[in-house]
Coordinates of N, CA, C and O in Angstrom, one line a residue:
M1 N -238.0 72.0 -98.4 CA -238.9 72.9 -98.1 C -238.2 74.3 -98.0 O -237.1 74.3 -97.3
S2 N -238.7 75.3 -98.5 CA -238.0 76.6 -98.4 C -238.1 77.2 -96.9 O -239.0 76.6 -96.2
R3 N -237.4 78.2 -96.7 CA -237.4 78.5 -95.3 C -238.8 79.1 -94.9 O -239.4 79.7 -95.7
N4 N -239.1 78.7 -93.7 CA -240.4 79.2 -93.1 C -241.7 78.7 -94.0 O -242.7 79.3 -93.8
A5 N -241.4 77.7 -94.7 CA -242.6 77.1 -95.5 C -243.5 76.4 -94.6 O -243.2 76.1 -93.5
H6 N -244.8 76.3 -95.0 CA -245.9 75.7 -94.2 C -246.7 74.9 -95.0 O -247.1 75.2 -96.1
Y7 N -246.9 73.6 -94.6 CA -247.9 72.7 -95.1 C -249.1 72.6 -94.1 O -248.9 72.1 -93.1
P8 N -250.2 73.0 -94.5 CA -251.4 73.0 -93.7 C -251.9 71.5 -93.4 O -251.4 70.6 -94.0
P9 N -252.7 71.4 -92.5 CA -253.2 70.1 -92.1 C -253.5 69.2 -93.3 O -254.2 69.5 -94.1
H10 N -252.8 67.9 -93.2 CA -253.1 67.0 -94.3 C -252.7 65.6 -93.8 O -252.3 65.4 -92.8
S11 N -253.1 64.6 -94.6 CA -252.7 63.2 -94.2 C -252.4 62.5 -95.5 O -252.4 63.0 -96.5
H12 N -251.6 61.4 -95.3 CA -251.3 60.4 -96.4 C -251.9 59.2 -96.3 O -252.2 58.7 -95.3
A13 N -252.1 58.4 -97.5 CA -252.7 57.2 -97.6 C -251.9 56.0 -96.7 O -252.5 55.1 -96.2
G14 N -250.6 56.2 -96.8 CA -249.7 55.2 -96.2 C -248.8 55.7 -95.3 O -248.7 57.1 -95.1
L15 N -248.1 55.0 -94.4 CA -247.1 55.5 -93.5 C -246.1 56.3 -94.2 O -245.7 55.8 -95.4
T16 N -245.7 57.5 -93.7 CA -244.6 58.1 -94.3 C -243.4 58.3 -93.3 O -243.5 58.5 -92.1
T17 N -242.3 58.2 -93.8 CA -240.9 58.4 -93.0 C -240.3 59.6 -93.5 O -240.0 59.6 -94.7
H18 N -239.9 60.5 -92.6 CA -239.1 61.6 -93.0 C -237.8 61.5 -92.3 O -237.7 61.5 -91.1
L19 N -236.6 61.8 -93.0 CA -235.3 61.8 -92.5 C -234.8 63.2 -92.8 O -234.6 63.6 -93.9
I20 N -234.5 64.0 -91.8 CA -234.0 65.3 -91.9 C -232.5 65.3 -92.3 O -231.7 64.7 -91.5
T21 N -232.1 65.9 -93.4 CA -230.8 66.0 -93.9 C -230.2 67.4 -93.8 O -228.9 67.5 -93.8
K22 N -230.9 68.4 -93.7 CA -230.5 69.7 -93.6 C -231.6 70.6 -93.0 O -232.8 70.5 -93.3
G23 N -231.3 71.5 -92.1 CA -232.3 72.4 -91.5 C -233.1 71.8 -90.4 O -232.7 70.9 -89.7
E24 N -234.4 72.1 -90.2 CA -235.2 71.6 -89.3 C -236.7 71.8 -89.8 O -237.0 72.7 -90.6
L25 N -237.5 71.0 -89.1 CA -238.9 71.2 -89.2 C -239.7 71.0 -88.1 O -239.3 70.3 -87.1
T26 N -240.9 71.6 -88.0 CA -241.7 71.4 -86.7 C -243.0 70.8 -87.3 O -243.5 71.1 -88.4
L27 N -243.5 69.8 -86.5 CA -244.6 69.0 -86.8 C -245.5 68.9 -85.6 O -245.1 68.9 -84.5
W28 N -246.8 68.9 -86.0 CA -247.8 68.7 -84.9 C -249.1 67.9 -85.4 O -249.1 68.0 -86.7
Y29 N -249.9 67.5 -84.6 CA -251.1 66.8 -85.0 C -252.3 67.6 -84.5 O -252.7 67.3 -83.3
P30 N -252.9 68.4 -85.2 CA -253.9 69.3 -84.7 C -255.3 68.7 -84.2 O -256.0 69.3 -83.6
D31 N -255.5 67.5 -84.7 CA -256.8 66.9 -84.2 C -256.7 66.0 -83.0 O -257.6 65.5 -82.6
E32 N -255.5 66.1 -82.3 CA -255.3 65.2 -81.2 C -255.3 65.9 -80.0 O -254.8 67.2 -80.0
D33 N -255.6 65.3 -78.9 CA -255.7 66.0 -77.7 C -254.4 66.5 -77.2 O -254.1 67.5 -76.6
D34 N -253.3 65.7 -77.3 CA -252.0 66.0 -76.9 C -251.3 66.5 -78.3 O -250.5 65.8 -78.9
R35 N -251.4 67.8 -78.6 CA -250.9 68.3 -79.9 C -249.8 69.3 -79.6 O -249.8 70.4 -80.3
E36 N -248.8 68.9 -78.9 CA -247.6 69.7 -78.7 C -246.8 69.7 -80.0 O -246.6 68.7 -80.7
K37 N -246.4 70.8 -80.4 CA -245.4 71.0 -81.6 C -244.1 70.5 -81.2 O -243.6 70.9 -80.2
V38 N -243.5 69.7 -82.1 CA -242.2 69.1 -81.9 C -241.4 69.5 -83.1 O -241.7 69.3 -84.2
K39 N -240.1 69.9 -82.7 CA -239.0 70.4 -83.7 C -238.1 69.1 -84.0 O -237.6 68.7 -83.0
Y40 N -237.8 68.9 -85.2 CA -236.9 67.9 -85.5 C -235.8 68.5 -86.4 O -235.9 69.5 -87.2
G41 N -234.5 67.9 -86.1 CA -233.3 68.5 -86.8 C -232.6 67.4 -87.6 O -233.1 66.3 -87.7
V42 N -231.4 67.8 -88.0 CA -230.5 67.0 -88.8 C -230.3 65.7 -88.2 O -230.0 65.5 -87.0
G43 N -230.5 64.5 -88.9 CA -230.3 63.1 -88.5 C -231.5 62.5 -87.7 O -231.5 61.4 -87.5
E44 N -232.5 63.4 -87.6 CA -233.7 62.7 -87.0 C -234.7 62.2 -88.0 O -234.7 62.6 -89.1
R45 N -235.4 61.1 -87.5 CA -236.4 60.6 -88.3 C -237.8 60.6 -87.7 O -237.9 60.4 -86.4
V46 N -238.8 61.0 -88.4 CA -240.2 61.1 -88.0 C -241.0 60.1 -88.9 O -241.0 60.2 -90.1
D47 N -241.8 59.3 -88.2 CA -242.7 58.4 -88.8 C -244.1 59.0 -88.5 O -244.4 59.3 -87.4
V48 N -244.9 59.1 -89.6 CA -246.3 59.5 -89.4 C -247.2 58.5 -90.0 O -247.1 58.0 -91.3
D49 N -248.0 57.9 -89.0 CA -249.1 56.9 -89.5 C -250.0 57.2 -90.6 O -250.3 58.4 -90.8
A50 N -250.4 56.2 -91.5 CA -251.4 56.5 -92.5 C -252.6 57.0 -91.9 O -253.0 56.7 -90.8
G51 N -253.1 58.1 -92.6 CA -254.4 58.7 -92.2 C -254.2 59.7 -91.0 O -255.2 60.4 -90.6
R52 N -253.0 59.9 -90.4 CA -252.8 60.7 -89.2 C -252.7 62.1 -89.8 O -251.8 62.5 -90.5
V53 N -253.6 63.1 -89.4 CA -253.5 64.4 -89.9 C -252.4 65.1 -89.2 O -252.3 65.1 -88.0
H54 N -251.6 65.9 -89.8 CA -250.4 66.5 -89.3 C -250.2 67.8 -90.2 O -250.7 68.1 -91.2
E55 N -249.5 68.7 -89.5 CA -249.2 70.1 -90.1 C -247.7 70.3 -89.8 O -247.1 69.9 -88.8
V56 N -247.0 71.0 -90.8 CA -245.6 71.0 -90.8 C -245.1 72.4 -91.3 O -245.7 73.1 -92.0
W57 N -244.1 72.8 -90.5 CA -243.4 74.3 -90.8 C -241.9 74.0 -90.9 O -241.4 73.2 -90.2
A58 N -241.4 74.6 -92.0 CA -239.8 74.5 -92.1 C -239.2 75.6 -91.2 O -240.0 76.6 -90.9
G59 N -238.0 75.4 -90.8 CA -237.3 76.4 -89.9 C -236.9 77.6 -90.8 O -237.1 77.7 -92.0
A60 N -236.2 78.5 -90.1 CA -235.7 79.7 -90.8 C -234.7 79.4 -91.9 O -234.6 80.3 -92.8
Q61 N -234.0 78.4 -91.8 CA -233.0 78.0 -92.9 C -233.6 77.0 -93.9 O -232.8 76.5 -94.8
G62 N -234.8 76.7 -93.8 CA -235.5 75.7 -94.6 C -235.3 74.3 -94.2 O -234.7 74.1 -93.0
C63 N -235.7 73.4 -94.9 CA -235.4 72.1 -94.5 C -235.4 71.1 -95.7 O -236.1 71.2 -96.6
T64 N -234.3 70.2 -95.7 CA -234.2 69.2 -96.7 C -234.4 67.9 -96.0 O -233.8 67.6 -94.9
Y65 N -235.2 67.0 -96.6 CA -235.5 65.8 -95.9 C -235.8 64.7 -97.0 O -236.1 65.1 -98.2
V66 N -235.6 63.5 -96.7 CA -236.0 62.5 -97.6 C -237.2 61.8 -97.0 O -237.4 61.6 -95.8
I67 N -238.3 61.6 -97.9 CA -239.5 61.1 -97.4 C -239.8 59.8 -98.1 O -239.6 59.6 -99.3
G68 N -240.2 58.7 -97.4 CA -240.6 57.5 -98.0 C -242.0 57.2 -97.6 O -242.4 57.5 -96.5
E69 N -242.8 56.7 -98.6 CA -244.1 56.1 -98.3 C -244.2 54.7 -98.5 O -243.6 54.0 -99.3

């Protein structure tokens, strides 16, 4: 993701796993009561359940990650 990129609320048909290899991203779940934004950095893994609506922002340096579905 380029620096400060934004993916609006969306979901995926299957479980997705994101492994951050460079930079950082912020993720939140806008449709949920406990919708605190969480920042993830290099070496962290984020799993997003199938159908779970989420929104994503890249950090100021952008973000490189591996995603598996």
